XYZ file of C-alpha atoms in Angstrom:
777
model
C -6.931 21.329 -18.464
C -6.642 25.027 -17.800
C -10.839 26.784 -17.025
C -11.352 30.085 -16.648
C -14.577 31.211 -14.916
C -15.964 34.191 -15.165
C -18.323 34.912 -12.207
C -17.308 33.740 -8.209
C -21.133 33.240 -7.004
C -22.229 29.451 -6.020
C -21.981 28.285 -9.660
C -18.188 29.366 -10.992
C -16.711 28.372 -7.439
C -18.280 25.366 -6.801
C -17.342 23.908 -10.513
C -13.853 25.397 -9.740
C -13.110 23.368 -6.561
C -15.013 19.899 -7.958
C -12.561 20.115 -11.016
C -9.806 20.936 -8.907
C -10.626 18.366 -6.876
C -11.414 15.652 -9.491
C -7.710 16.223 -10.867
C -5.565 19.002 -8.836
C -3.184 19.503 -12.253
C -5.936 21.654 -13.713
C -5.060 25.291 -13.837
C -8.541 27.258 -12.897
C -9.203 30.409 -12.309
C -12.770 32.138 -10.984
C -12.312 35.966 -11.679
C -15.162 37.987 -9.584
C -16.148 41.368 -9.894
C -17.088 42.051 -5.868
C -14.538 41.865 -3.363
C -14.695 38.497 -0.913
C -16.800 39.699 1.236
C -19.827 41.782 -0.688
C -22.705 40.063 -1.227
C -26.573 41.696 -2.235
C -29.143 39.647 -1.109
C -29.761 37.459 2.076
C -30.207 33.879 2.985
C -30.603 30.936 0.444
C -32.498 27.951 0.662
C -32.079 24.606 -0.196
C -34.316 20.904 -0.411
C -32.743 18.336 2.433
C -32.409 16.253 -1.780
C -30.407 19.266 -3.146
C -28.411 18.793 0.534
C -27.652 14.933 -0.077
C -26.414 15.797 -3.540
C -23.858 18.351 -2.029
C -22.812 15.823 -0.002
C -21.965 12.972 -2.498
C -19.927 15.545 -4.543
C -18.110 17.069 -1.614
C -18.133 16.304 1.552
C -15.475 18.982 2.977
C -17.832 21.627 1.735
C -21.327 19.510 2.549
C -20.214 19.577 6.075
C -19.096 23.475 6.767
C -22.429 24.417 5.059
C -24.285 21.705 6.964
C -22.533 23.476 10.043
C -23.522 26.551 9.319
C -27.355 26.076 7.746
C -30.854 26.884 9.431
C -32.730 23.572 9.306
C -36.667 23.875 9.415
C -39.826 21.450 8.119
C -42.730 23.278 8.653
C -44.553 26.261 6.545
C -46.617 28.470 8.185
C -48.819 30.190 6.010
C -50.948 33.714 7.524
C -54.059 34.475 5.600
C -57.251 36.305 6.936
C -56.650 36.486 10.604
C -55.781 32.408 10.395
C -52.320 30.575 10.564
C -52.170 27.269 8.882
C -49.125 25.142 9.474
C -47.749 22.440 7.392
C -44.960 19.858 8.487
C -42.410 17.257 6.404
C -40.696 19.544 4.170
C -37.218 19.551 4.715
C -35.484 22.691 4.005
C -32.785 24.711 4.851
C -31.154 28.306 5.311
C -27.682 29.820 4.810
C -26.640 33.232 4.308
C -25.253 33.861 0.688
C -22.146 35.640 2.203
C -21.302 32.580 4.062
C -22.165 30.495 1.810
C -19.735 32.243 -0.314
C -17.024 32.229 1.777
C -17.061 28.348 2.325
C -16.934 28.056 -1.409
C -13.969 30.728 -1.827
C -11.983 28.854 1.088
C -12.167 25.567 -0.242
C -11.285 26.746 -3.568
C -8.207 28.013 -2.032
C -7.585 25.012 0.144
C -7.609 22.509 -3.946
C -5.478 25.585 -5.134
C -8.005 27.206 -7.213
C -6.827 30.560 -7.810
C -9.180 33.388 -6.830
C -9.099 36.553 -8.720
C -11.691 39.677 -7.369
C -12.335 42.909 -8.076
C -12.041 42.319 -11.728
C -15.021 43.057 -14.099
C -14.150 40.988 -17.460
C -15.618 42.840 -20.441
C -14.344 40.477 -23.130
C -13.970 36.891 -22.618
C -11.966 35.860 -25.690
C -9.227 38.027 -24.376
C -9.575 36.750 -20.709
C -9.199 33.328 -22.461
C -6.303 34.230 -24.636
C -4.714 35.354 -21.333
C -5.188 32.870 -19.205
C -4.926 30.522 -22.610
C -7.857 28.126 -21.676
C -9.415 25.466 -23.132
C -12.900 26.008 -21.199
C -14.258 29.327 -20.249
C -17.383 28.702 -17.889
C -20.143 31.677 -18.335
C -21.301 32.299 -14.478
C -22.177 36.092 -14.550
C -25.336 35.809 -13.905
C -28.873 36.847 -14.499
C -27.745 40.297 -16.604
C -24.881 38.062 -17.909
C -22.899 40.116 -20.568
C -21.311 36.766 -22.430
C -25.115 35.596 -22.395
C -25.684 39.275 -24.747
C -22.521 38.980 -26.566
C -23.337 35.294 -28.360
C -26.686 35.906 -28.144
C -27.146 34.749 -31.865
C -26.072 31.463 -30.620
C -27.834 31.270 -26.921
C -30.934 32.326 -28.210
C -32.521 33.170 -24.716
C -35.401 33.923 -24.160
C -36.033 36.201 -21.154
C -39.105 37.149 -19.606
C -39.447 39.909 -17.210
C -42.299 38.778 -14.781
C -45.215 41.037 -13.196
C -44.426 41.537 -9.594
C -41.557 43.785 -7.830
C -39.961 42.519 -5.188
C -37.589 43.335 -2.576
C -34.747 41.258 -0.855
C -34.861 42.460 3.114
C -33.523 41.066 6.395
C -34.616 41.272 9.313
C -33.001 39.811 13.574
C -37.066 38.785 13.849
C -36.440 34.817 14.302
C -38.718 33.129 11.880
C -38.691 28.798 13.132
C -41.057 27.998 10.143
C -40.514 29.252 6.564
C -42.988 31.744 6.884
C -45.789 33.561 3.935
C -47.601 36.448 5.171
C -50.648 37.768 3.155
C -51.865 41.239 3.799
C -54.680 43.073 1.994
C -54.165 46.826 1.657
C -56.706 49.419 -0.130
C -54.258 48.731 -3.139
C -54.307 45.606 -3.258
C -52.277 42.264 -1.754
C -48.403 42.443 -0.586
C -47.018 39.109 0.173
C -44.143 38.419 2.816
C -41.358 35.277 2.047
C -39.164 34.715 5.548
C -37.322 32.375 6.883
C -34.437 32.159 9.435
C -30.934 31.571 8.026
C -28.479 31.927 11.144
C -29.834 32.448 14.746
C -29.688 36.233 14.726
C -30.860 36.768 11.056
C -34.031 36.150 8.634
C -34.808 36.513 4.931
C -38.044 39.221 4.321
C -38.748 39.252 1.038
C -42.009 41.648 0.127
C -43.446 40.872 -3.285
C -46.672 42.629 -4.862
C -47.871 42.967 -8.713
C -46.666 45.925 -10.682
C -49.400 47.444 -10.662
C -50.240 47.653 -6.857
C -46.326 49.100 -6.447
C -47.351 52.207 -8.204
C -50.705 52.206 -6.823
C -49.253 52.210 -3.197
C -46.361 55.563 -4.321
C -43.837 52.874 -3.847
C -42.243 53.818 -7.474
C -41.776 57.374 -5.883
C -40.309 56.743 -2.454
C -36.319 56.480 -1.442
C -35.020 53.365 -0.466
C -35.539 54.010 3.144
C -39.429 55.215 2.738
C -39.608 51.888 0.991
C -38.694 49.708 4.023
C -40.265 51.619 6.440
C -43.744 51.122 4.323
C -42.535 47.439 4.395
C -41.938 47.627 8.027
C -45.760 49.071 8.808
C -47.400 46.927 6.597
C -45.866 43.744 8.151
C -45.464 45.313 11.829
C -47.044 42.202 13.315
C -44.754 39.613 11.618
C -41.698 41.450 12.979
C -42.177 41.691 16.774
C -40.567 45.004 16.432
C -37.304 44.322 14.846
C -36.376 46.737 11.623
C -35.705 45.406 8.264
C -32.703 46.132 6.352
C -31.605 46.346 3.359
C -27.822 45.539 2.286
C -28.706 46.975 -1.314
C -27.145 50.447 -0.227
C -25.910 51.005 -3.826
C -29.153 51.538 -5.172
C -30.992 54.771 -4.953
C -34.243 55.329 -4.509
C -36.866 52.550 -5.955
C -34.390 50.801 -7.596
C -34.177 48.125 -4.918
C -37.475 46.939 -6.162
C -37.358 44.418 -8.684
C -38.895 42.163 -10.858
C -37.634 38.534 -12.178
C -36.298 37.664 -14.926
C -37.374 33.807 -15.978
C -34.176 33.207 -18.345
C -34.232 29.604 -20.653
C -31.870 29.186 -23.398
C -31.895 26.698 -26.479
C -27.893 26.650 -26.514
C -25.789 26.657 -23.463
C -22.340 25.961 -25.191
C -21.117 28.402 -28.018
C -17.441 28.000 -29.672
C -14.821 30.407 -30.614
C -12.582 27.987 -31.993
C -11.663 25.151 -30.561
C -12.655 27.274 -26.912
C -15.973 26.294 -25.854
C -17.495 29.378 -23.516
C -20.347 27.313 -21.135
C -22.977 28.998 -19.423
C -24.047 28.123 -15.904
C -26.310 28.771 -13.474
C -28.686 32.075 -13.507
C -26.480 33.400 -16.860
C -28.175 29.558 -18.464
C -31.401 29.529 -16.363
C -33.523 31.026 -13.641
C -36.365 29.751 -11.897
C -37.998 31.914 -9.250
C -37.161 32.319 -5.657
C -40.879 31.298 -4.537
C -39.703 27.430 -4.790
C -35.725 28.260 -3.749
C -34.205 27.028 -7.098
C -32.024 29.357 -8.345
C -28.929 28.098 -6.278
C -29.757 24.623 -6.132
C -29.945 24.702 -10.216
C -26.393 26.436 -10.274
C -24.628 24.123 -7.428
C -26.729 20.737 -9.594
C -25.163 22.122 -12.889
C -21.455 22.520 -11.774
C -21.877 18.557 -10.086
C -23.642 17.470 -13.465
C -20.660 19.248 -15.563
C -17.627 17.891 -13.527
C -19.227 14.277 -13.363
C -19.725 14.238 -16.649
C -16.169 15.029 -17.380
C -15.282 12.058 -15.263
C -16.994 9.851 -16.847
C -16.361 10.762 -20.313
C -12.927 12.090 -19.880
C -11.098 15.338 -20.168
C -9.243 15.489 -22.965
C -9.728 17.911 -25.941
C -10.836 15.149 -27.986
C -13.649 14.223 -25.635
C -14.717 18.095 -25.159
C -17.560 17.820 -27.651
C -18.864 15.536 -26.280
C -19.087 16.077 -22.864
C -20.826 19.679 -23.292
C -23.236 17.767 -25.742
C -23.862 15.062 -22.520
C -24.262 17.541 -20.394
C -26.563 19.967 -21.840
C -28.640 16.686 -22.864
C -28.701 15.714 -19.101
C -29.381 19.217 -17.417
C -31.990 20.624 -20.002
C -34.330 18.151 -18.417
C -34.096 18.506 -14.998
C -33.631 22.507 -15.617
C -36.934 22.705 -17.517
C -39.172 20.744 -15.210
C -37.948 22.551 -12.728
C -38.852 25.828 -14.252
C -42.078 24.592 -15.332
C -42.850 24.291 -11.766
C -41.222 27.635 -10.942
C -43.591 28.925 -13.553
C -46.629 27.804 -12.194
C -45.544 28.750 -8.583
C -44.366 32.421 -10.276
C -47.829 32.568 -11.575
C -49.221 31.744 -8.565
C -47.777 35.043 -6.232
C -48.728 36.912 -9.373
C -52.455 36.099 -8.698
C -52.904 36.032 -5.102
C -55.837 38.199 -5.871
C -57.933 35.191 -7.873
C -57.233 33.232 -4.720
C -58.145 35.582 -2.156
C -61.909 34.447 -1.897
C -60.561 31.021 -0.573
C -61.052 30.447 3.025
C -57.318 30.223 4.730
C -57.468 26.281 4.378
C -58.014 25.987 0.795
C -56.075 29.138 -0.018
C -52.743 28.007 2.250
C -53.329 24.115 0.354
C -53.428 25.704 -2.785
C -49.907 27.600 -1.979
C -48.656 24.410 -0.803
C -49.517 22.524 -4.225
C -49.181 25.586 -6.566
C -45.974 24.389 -8.601
C -47.982 21.026 -9.275
C -44.513 19.012 -7.716
C -46.097 18.707 -4.149
C -49.146 16.629 -4.914
C -51.698 15.361 -2.918
C -49.752 12.226 -1.270
C -46.511 13.695 -1.391
C -48.413 16.307 1.405
C -49.293 13.234 3.253
C -46.219 12.004 3.212
C -44.506 15.026 4.648
C -47.715 15.404 7.144
C -50.504 13.194 7.456
C -52.368 14.975 10.305
C -52.115 18.326 8.168
C -53.788 16.855 5.634
C -56.554 14.284 6.683
C -57.612 17.489 8.770
C -57.872 19.448 5.517
C -59.367 16.839 3.896
C -61.846 16.745 6.902
C -62.533 19.805 6.383
C -63.321 19.683 2.753
C -65.903 16.594 3.704
C -67.691 19.098 6.021
C -67.907 21.789 3.176
C -69.444 18.998 0.704
C -71.767 18.224 3.266
C -70.763 15.079 4.707
C -69.669 13.793 8.364
C -66.229 15.729 9.350
C -63.688 12.656 8.737
C -60.818 12.352 5.965
C -62.138 11.315 2.535
C -60.104 11.993 -0.555
C -61.226 15.077 -2.469
C -62.216 13.031 -5.744
C -64.450 11.549 -3.949
C -66.207 14.495 -2.895
C -69.862 14.601 -4.085
C -70.642 17.784 -6.572
C -73.739 19.165 -7.425
C -74.832 21.426 -10.398
C -78.455 22.713 -10.954
C -80.674 19.769 -9.582
C -77.905 17.522 -10.802
C -75.740 15.616 -8.198
C -72.471 13.305 -8.776
C -71.564 10.729 -6.089
C -67.575 11.947 -6.915
C -65.632 14.325 -9.595
C -64.222 11.893 -11.844
C -65.644 12.169 -15.434
C -65.165 9.577 -18.484
C -64.131 11.963 -21.118
C -65.261 11.936 -24.702
C -63.652 10.205 -26.796
C -63.879 9.337 -30.220
C -64.757 5.644 -31.207
C -65.116 6.039 -35.374
C -67.779 2.821 -34.439
C -71.254 4.250 -35.789
C -73.232 3.159 -38.509
C -74.556 6.132 -40.352
C -74.593 7.503 -37.484
C -76.409 4.987 -35.142
C -74.611 4.075 -31.830
C -74.829 0.541 -31.445
C -73.580 -2.739 -29.040
C -70.109 -1.058 -29.131
C -71.129 1.927 -27.500
C -73.140 0.035 -25.031
C -70.437 -1.794 -23.910
C -67.594 1.076 -24.262
C -69.928 3.308 -22.476
C -71.876 0.966 -20.172
C -68.476 -0.706 -18.613
C -67.171 2.738 -17.811
C -70.578 3.765 -15.869
C -69.696 0.440 -13.885
C -66.484 1.322 -13.470
C -66.861 4.086 -10.570
C -66.628 7.260 -12.717
C -69.907 9.718 -11.617
C -70.262 11.447 -15.179
C -69.711 9.313 -18.739
C -69.817 11.615 -21.645
C -70.393 10.398 -25.151
C -68.324 10.946 -28.457
C -69.320 14.286 -29.599
C -71.946 13.407 -31.801
C -73.267 15.501 -34.667
C -76.297 16.776 -35.319
C -77.018 16.766 -38.897
C -74.979 13.947 -41.687
C -72.570 16.827 -42.687
C -71.721 17.171 -38.895
C -70.059 14.289 -38.640
C -65.515 14.206 -38.090
C -65.823 10.919 -39.663
C -68.070 8.389 -41.757
C -67.986 6.639 -37.851
C -68.836 9.201 -35.600
C -72.111 9.254 -33.893
C -75.141 11.177 -34.775
C -78.672 12.598 -33.462
C -80.714 13.591 -36.219
C -83.567 10.837 -35.692
C -85.745 9.188 -33.791
C -83.751 6.038 -34.449
C -80.797 7.936 -33.054
C -82.204 8.547 -30.282
C -83.657 5.069 -29.697
C -79.996 3.818 -30.420
C -78.836 6.407 -27.674
C -81.882 5.734 -24.978
C -80.716 2.287 -25.099
C -77.437 3.257 -23.562
C -78.837 5.958 -21.517
C -81.192 3.283 -20.188
C -78.426 0.956 -19.107
C -76.722 3.143 -17.118
C -79.584 4.064 -15.610
C -80.381 1.305 -14.088
C -77.094 -0.211 -13.538
C -75.356 1.747 -12.342
C -75.336 5.311 -10.386
C -73.306 7.058 -13.104
C -74.738 9.843 -14.658
C -74.497 10.067 -18.401
C -74.242 13.229 -20.826
C -74.074 13.772 -24.245
C -71.493 15.741 -25.965
C -73.276 17.769 -29.264
C -70.812 19.115 -31.614
C -70.516 20.506 -35.339
C -67.282 19.211 -36.964
C -67.159 21.883 -39.655
C -63.872 22.399 -41.673
C -62.473 19.518 -40.273
C -65.379 16.989 -40.951
C -65.103 14.387 -43.866
C -62.192 12.905 -42.491
C -60.541 9.206 -42.372
C -61.267 7.401 -38.572
C -58.714 7.780 -36.239
C -56.641 4.430 -36.917
C -56.405 5.791 -40.597
C -54.649 9.037 -42.422
C -56.381 10.977 -39.186
C -57.211 14.392 -40.068
C -56.904 13.849 -43.531
C -60.156 13.474 -45.892
C -61.595 10.382 -47.056
C -60.146 8.912 -50.412
C -63.582 9.092 -51.549
C -67.293 9.834 -51.029
C -66.351 13.440 -49.310
C -69.704 15.433 -48.168
C -69.222 19.397 -48.482
C -67.965 21.022 -45.689
C -69.341 24.785 -44.262
C -67.035 26.926 -41.957
C -67.424 30.518 -41.043
C -64.643 31.243 -43.956
C -63.377 29.442 -46.199
C -59.999 27.952 -44.692
C -58.966 24.602 -45.015
C -57.817 22.888 -41.699
C -54.709 21.549 -43.553
C -53.058 21.848 -47.107
C -55.166 18.328 -48.387
C -58.350 18.943 -46.423
C -61.113 20.713 -49.111
C -61.993 24.342 -48.956
C -64.731 24.572 -46.923
C -67.943 26.808 -47.873
C -67.837 29.967 -46.053
C -71.352 29.657 -44.316
C -74.269 32.235 -44.556
C -77.204 33.496 -42.367
C -79.203 30.719 -43.961
C -77.201 27.747 -43.315
C -76.426 29.693 -39.702
C -80.026 29.430 -39.156
C -79.809 25.774 -40.253
C -77.237 24.525 -38.096
C -78.634 26.034 -35.284
C -82.207 24.108 -36.153
C -80.154 20.963 -36.071
C -78.503 21.528 -32.911
C -81.972 22.089 -31.227
C -83.347 19.121 -32.782
C -80.995 16.938 -31.081
C -81.445 18.015 -27.935
C -84.999 17.926 -28.092
C -84.031 13.848 -29.136
C -81.380 13.969 -26.057
C -83.941 15.072 -23.908
C -86.389 12.306 -24.883
C -82.898 9.582 -24.850
C -83.146 10.748 -21.017
C -78.992 12.329 -20.703
C -78.457 14.067 -17.488
C -75.850 16.690 -18.829
C -75.510 18.726 -21.860
C -72.649 19.707 -23.501
C -71.475 21.954 -26.428
C -68.302 21.294 -28.162
C -66.861 24.768 -28.908
C -63.205 23.478 -28.844
C -60.624 21.761 -31.000
C -60.891 23.819 -34.184
C -64.593 22.199 -35.147
C -67.248 24.643 -36.426
C -68.437 26.829 -33.448
C -64.332 26.708 -32.295
C -64.071 27.493 -35.473
C -65.882 31.107 -35.285
C -64.159 31.524 -32.010
C -60.490 30.878 -33.420
C -59.534 34.347 -35.061
C -56.699 32.200 -37.248
C -60.211 30.374 -38.511
C -62.492 33.024 -38.640
C -61.726 35.965 -41.114
C -65.136 37.004 -41.598
C -66.137 41.032 -42.454
C -69.401 41.030 -40.554
C -70.552 40.895 -37.598
C -69.703 37.297 -36.573
C -66.278 38.325 -37.217
C -63.404 40.764 -36.059
C -63.409 41.057 -32.353
C -63.410 38.495 -30.074
C -67.343 39.051 -28.818
C -68.296 39.393 -32.390
C -66.395 35.749 -32.911
C -68.559 34.081 -29.848
C -71.402 35.637 -31.784
C -72.661 32.334 -33.338
C -71.286 30.085 -30.460
C -73.376 31.857 -27.958
C -76.587 32.050 -30.451
C -76.381 27.917 -30.959
C -76.245 27.814 -26.950
C -78.694 29.835 -25.975
C -80.775 27.960 -28.296
C -79.783 24.679 -26.621
C -80.480 25.945 -22.914
C -84.202 27.586 -24.138
C -85.071 23.455 -24.718
C -83.107 21.875 -22.562
C -84.694 20.968 -19.007
C -83.697 24.289 -16.359
C -83.354 21.392 -13.825
C -80.076 19.572 -15.472
C -76.838 21.187 -16.245
C -75.128 22.480 -19.532
C -71.606 22.964 -20.115
C -69.407 24.257 -22.881
C -65.968 23.179 -24.013
C -63.537 25.365 -25.542
C -59.790 25.510 -26.345
C -58.293 27.840 -23.949
C -55.247 28.243 -25.586
C -54.348 28.337 -29.452
C -50.897 27.486 -29.136
C -50.124 29.373 -31.968
C -48.917 32.868 -33.238
C -52.143 35.214 -33.475
C -54.581 33.128 -32.153
C -56.433 32.900 -28.728
C -54.517 33.020 -25.228
C -55.495 32.401 -21.943
C -56.332 35.579 -21.490
C -59.111 35.517 -24.525
C -60.455 32.154 -22.722
C -61.383 34.058 -19.347
C -63.480 36.379 -21.815
C -64.771 33.763 -23.387
C -66.060 31.730 -20.391
C -67.440 34.694 -19.495
C -69.276 35.443 -22.298
C -70.627 31.894 -21.903
C -71.280 32.036 -18.210
C -73.688 35.390 -19.027
C -75.851 33.148 -21.728
C -76.702 30.473 -18.606
C -73.606 28.176 -19.041
C -72.872 25.840 -15.520
C -69.307 24.541 -16.538
C -66.673 25.627 -18.832
C -64.675 22.068 -19.774
C -61.469 23.435 -20.760
C -59.081 21.804 -23.171
C -56.725 23.560 -25.372
C -55.012 23.227 -28.763
C -56.193 21.648 -32.207
C -57.493 24.521 -33.599
C -55.243 24.527 -36.167
C -52.334 22.554 -37.461
C -50.033 25.989 -36.573
C -50.028 24.807 -32.628
C -47.623 23.912 -30.664
C -48.485 23.129 -27.503
C -46.317 22.673 -24.331
C -47.206 19.373 -22.471
C -46.983 17.868 -19.145
C -48.684 16.680 -16.249
C -51.562 18.375 -15.852
C -50.518 20.718 -18.607
C -54.177 22.323 -19.234
C -55.496 22.567 -15.558
C -53.981 25.671 -14.935
C -56.366 27.285 -17.903
C -59.031 25.513 -15.829
C -57.874 26.890 -12.500
C -57.804 30.338 -14.024
C -61.233 30.729 -15.678
C -62.977 29.063 -12.527
C -61.120 31.389 -9.729
C -61.599 34.469 -12.330
C -64.721 34.251 -13.836
C -66.742 32.533 -11.048
C -67.677 29.529 -12.807
C -67.633 25.873 -12.304
C -64.543 24.387 -14.398
C -63.806 20.619 -15.824
C -60.246 19.888 -16.049
C -58.666 17.741 -19.285
C -55.277 16.464 -20.327
C -52.461 14.754 -18.909
C -54.563 13.990 -15.872
C -53.781 10.046 -15.060
C -53.827 9.522 -11.479
C -55.716 9.750 -8.464
C -53.174 12.270 -7.112
C -53.629 14.264 -9.924
C -57.542 14.482 -9.032
C -57.283 14.511 -5.331
C -54.335 17.839 -6.188
C -57.061 19.609 -8.265
C -60.061 19.467 -6.351
C -58.413 20.028 -3.028
C -56.959 23.125 -4.521
C -59.921 24.481 -5.691
C -58.365 24.133 -9.712
C -61.345 22.892 -11.182
C -64.400 21.184 -9.948
C -64.764 18.101 -11.756
C -61.850 15.980 -13.757
C -62.516 14.203 -17.511
C -59.884 11.556 -17.889
C -59.521 10.700 -21.295
C -57.223 7.170 -22.060
C -56.654 5.931 -18.250
C -60.183 5.172 -18.967
C -59.884 3.157 -22.682
C -56.919 1.172 -21.135
C -59.006 0.278 -18.005
C -62.808 0.755 -17.456
C -62.307 0.538 -13.848
C -60.022 3.146 -13.377
C -61.904 5.200 -10.601
C -62.406 1.611 -8.699
C -59.322 0.708 -9.016
C -57.889 4.401 -7.531
C -59.679 3.814 -4.608
C -58.619 0.713 -3.872
C -54.675 2.057 -4.112
C -55.869 4.776 -1.684
C -57.650 2.060 0.190
C -60.471 3.923 0.294
C -63.594 1.325 0.360
C -66.703 3.632 0.246
C -66.238 4.304 -3.308
C -70.409 3.565 -4.316
C -69.739 -0.023 -5.879
C -72.106 -1.699 -8.194
C -74.187 -4.559 -6.595
C -72.961 -6.949 -8.853
C -69.502 -6.234 -7.446
C -70.146 -6.125 -3.969
C -68.691 -9.736 -3.134
C -65.462 -8.442 -4.989
C -65.388 -5.213 -2.639
C -65.754 -7.428 0.415
C -62.677 -9.624 -0.696
C -60.986 -6.540 -1.657
C -61.712 -4.603 2.060
C -60.506 -8.221 3.419
C -57.037 -7.683 1.315
C -56.693 -4.058 2.407
C -56.540 -4.917 5.889
C -54.958 -7.823 5.437
C -52.105 -5.844 3.576
C -52.086 -3.194 5.880
C -51.031 -5.850 8.817
C -48.313 -7.544 6.566
C -47.090 -3.349 5.898
C -47.476 -2.504 10.268
C -45.682 -5.756 10.605
C -42.470 -5.195 8.262
C -42.141 -1.907 9.659
C -41.869 -3.120 13.433
C -38.944 -5.264 12.248
C -37.111 -2.571 10.791
C -37.484 -0.577 13.747
C -39.840 2.169 12.719
């Protein structure tokens, strides 16, 4: 093959050398606009895992990098005068210039043609000149090639909120150091790490608004660097900060990170493909040290795919399709983690009220890739110290306790732990009456170790049901049926039980979940009401727009149901304002087109749900909590956004709400959520720490590790878990057993089983110790 690489950064150089090594007959040329010794930036960072990939791909390159890198295990976080240190993280730093020189030398050794000081303005002309079979566009974050073929690549470029400057210093940093300094203008943070015996990278970052308030946009390069030296003087030990971007003038050294995602990475010019690689195809924020890692691993994967499938012209299309398929998954996974990390550093102010230990834990787990148990593997002493600190803050003895098992108090109610059985529609009621099925369903989960068990959404009137099988609370008979379940939970368990009240509105009169979900009944449909006459789907009936009289009637129905809930003995009341049901339909601009005082602005759209909430709060006992479930993101153009969710939460807090149950989506069939582990937790995090109200996280939370991470980081106060509780009513007890935690609060009926479990755990621990001793560990 004849291959041309446009761009002599890590991606282009490494792919060139791997392909030349794979087949010396390949004719490979790398075109680079700079000189061999030019580089902008300082050190780059790899994880130990990345080094392992380099070792397998090309040992001579790995060996030279290994001899040149600076290795560290510890992360050190400086915040509010305290230093928190955590070990076992396994990173290496190497100078960017040194890395490029190693790759250049290896390319020359293998016979790759390196051409420097050559600006490529026309990739097609280059391809013709070198008679290329393949063009690799590794021309960086501002890729000219990506711009030229953007109709094919479909790039999405998101310019982020912070400004940062990439500096160097001769001050050594034996640990990867994060330093946070508050100024009169706002927070600044430094990311510092050593990459050779004499030099460290020192990145200073701050939100654009803070940068402007401090006047850095009006300073010269020298003045801006001097500002950073003064601000971080106590970390620099008298050393200066240095720039190697002298070609830039004034504040141009301060840049904003661009997150790049491309829909496609391959463009075909006739028979010659142009393939994006490295930053040209994708970027990941420097706070997780991934740009160079992604570039090198792109090169490894494409070279490996050629080796596996073949490098003939007939095989080229298959190779590139397979390469893109495999790499996109890993890149998107890392970009999601990088997005979480980026947003954390953009919002340091959000977490600035934390004490230093929790602030540090939040930072360490910010990407959601490093979890609670992962931190235990890295540094058990650090994590157990933090668990003990959390236990003490919760009023318990200072000893390590998994955060999910810390008690939680709201108003006069105390929950034994942080696990909640989420509301789940069972479609098994008869005329709204709950029955033996619900007794077994909710009773089993109350026995299973969770602190709080929610009923399914319960309608305050027959026309408020989603389906004919949904629960209701509009008569004394409905109250007595629920009281039987509440009494069972209180008599036989130490769990609490909550009622979720909601009116289906435009999503009512549909088939049960195991039939055609969200579709209307074949017959026997009842009339629907909504804020506006907008059907939920093309087959759903058009609801009648609510009058003021309708609003008063529905509000009275809610109040009557709440009074029945008091009589039934529920411990907690939640108002359902999410998922496109009646009150959610008022809040969502896609379903509320009213022109009166209940439509238009966000405040107006929330007016009726707030009226209902205040009416319920007035009759609900003062000592018991009330929560509201909201859709924090409509996931649809023109819908509510996380910014709106913050304001919605503020309005409910002002009305007396104690906790926001943070879900998202399902408000419109146009919604296109981005799913993933704990994908809704960032919304709960933001509301909790910006609004100052307790939150409940829900959505793809299915392991104790998830719950522990969320609670320990202060992202939410409770975790609602749905599907895992369907599969395992005793999910909480079983997760406790897996953690080896036996003080979870077992029902007395299970105590003999608990004793057996403790014996089994002790035996397993002994066997594990013996196994490790045999292995010499």
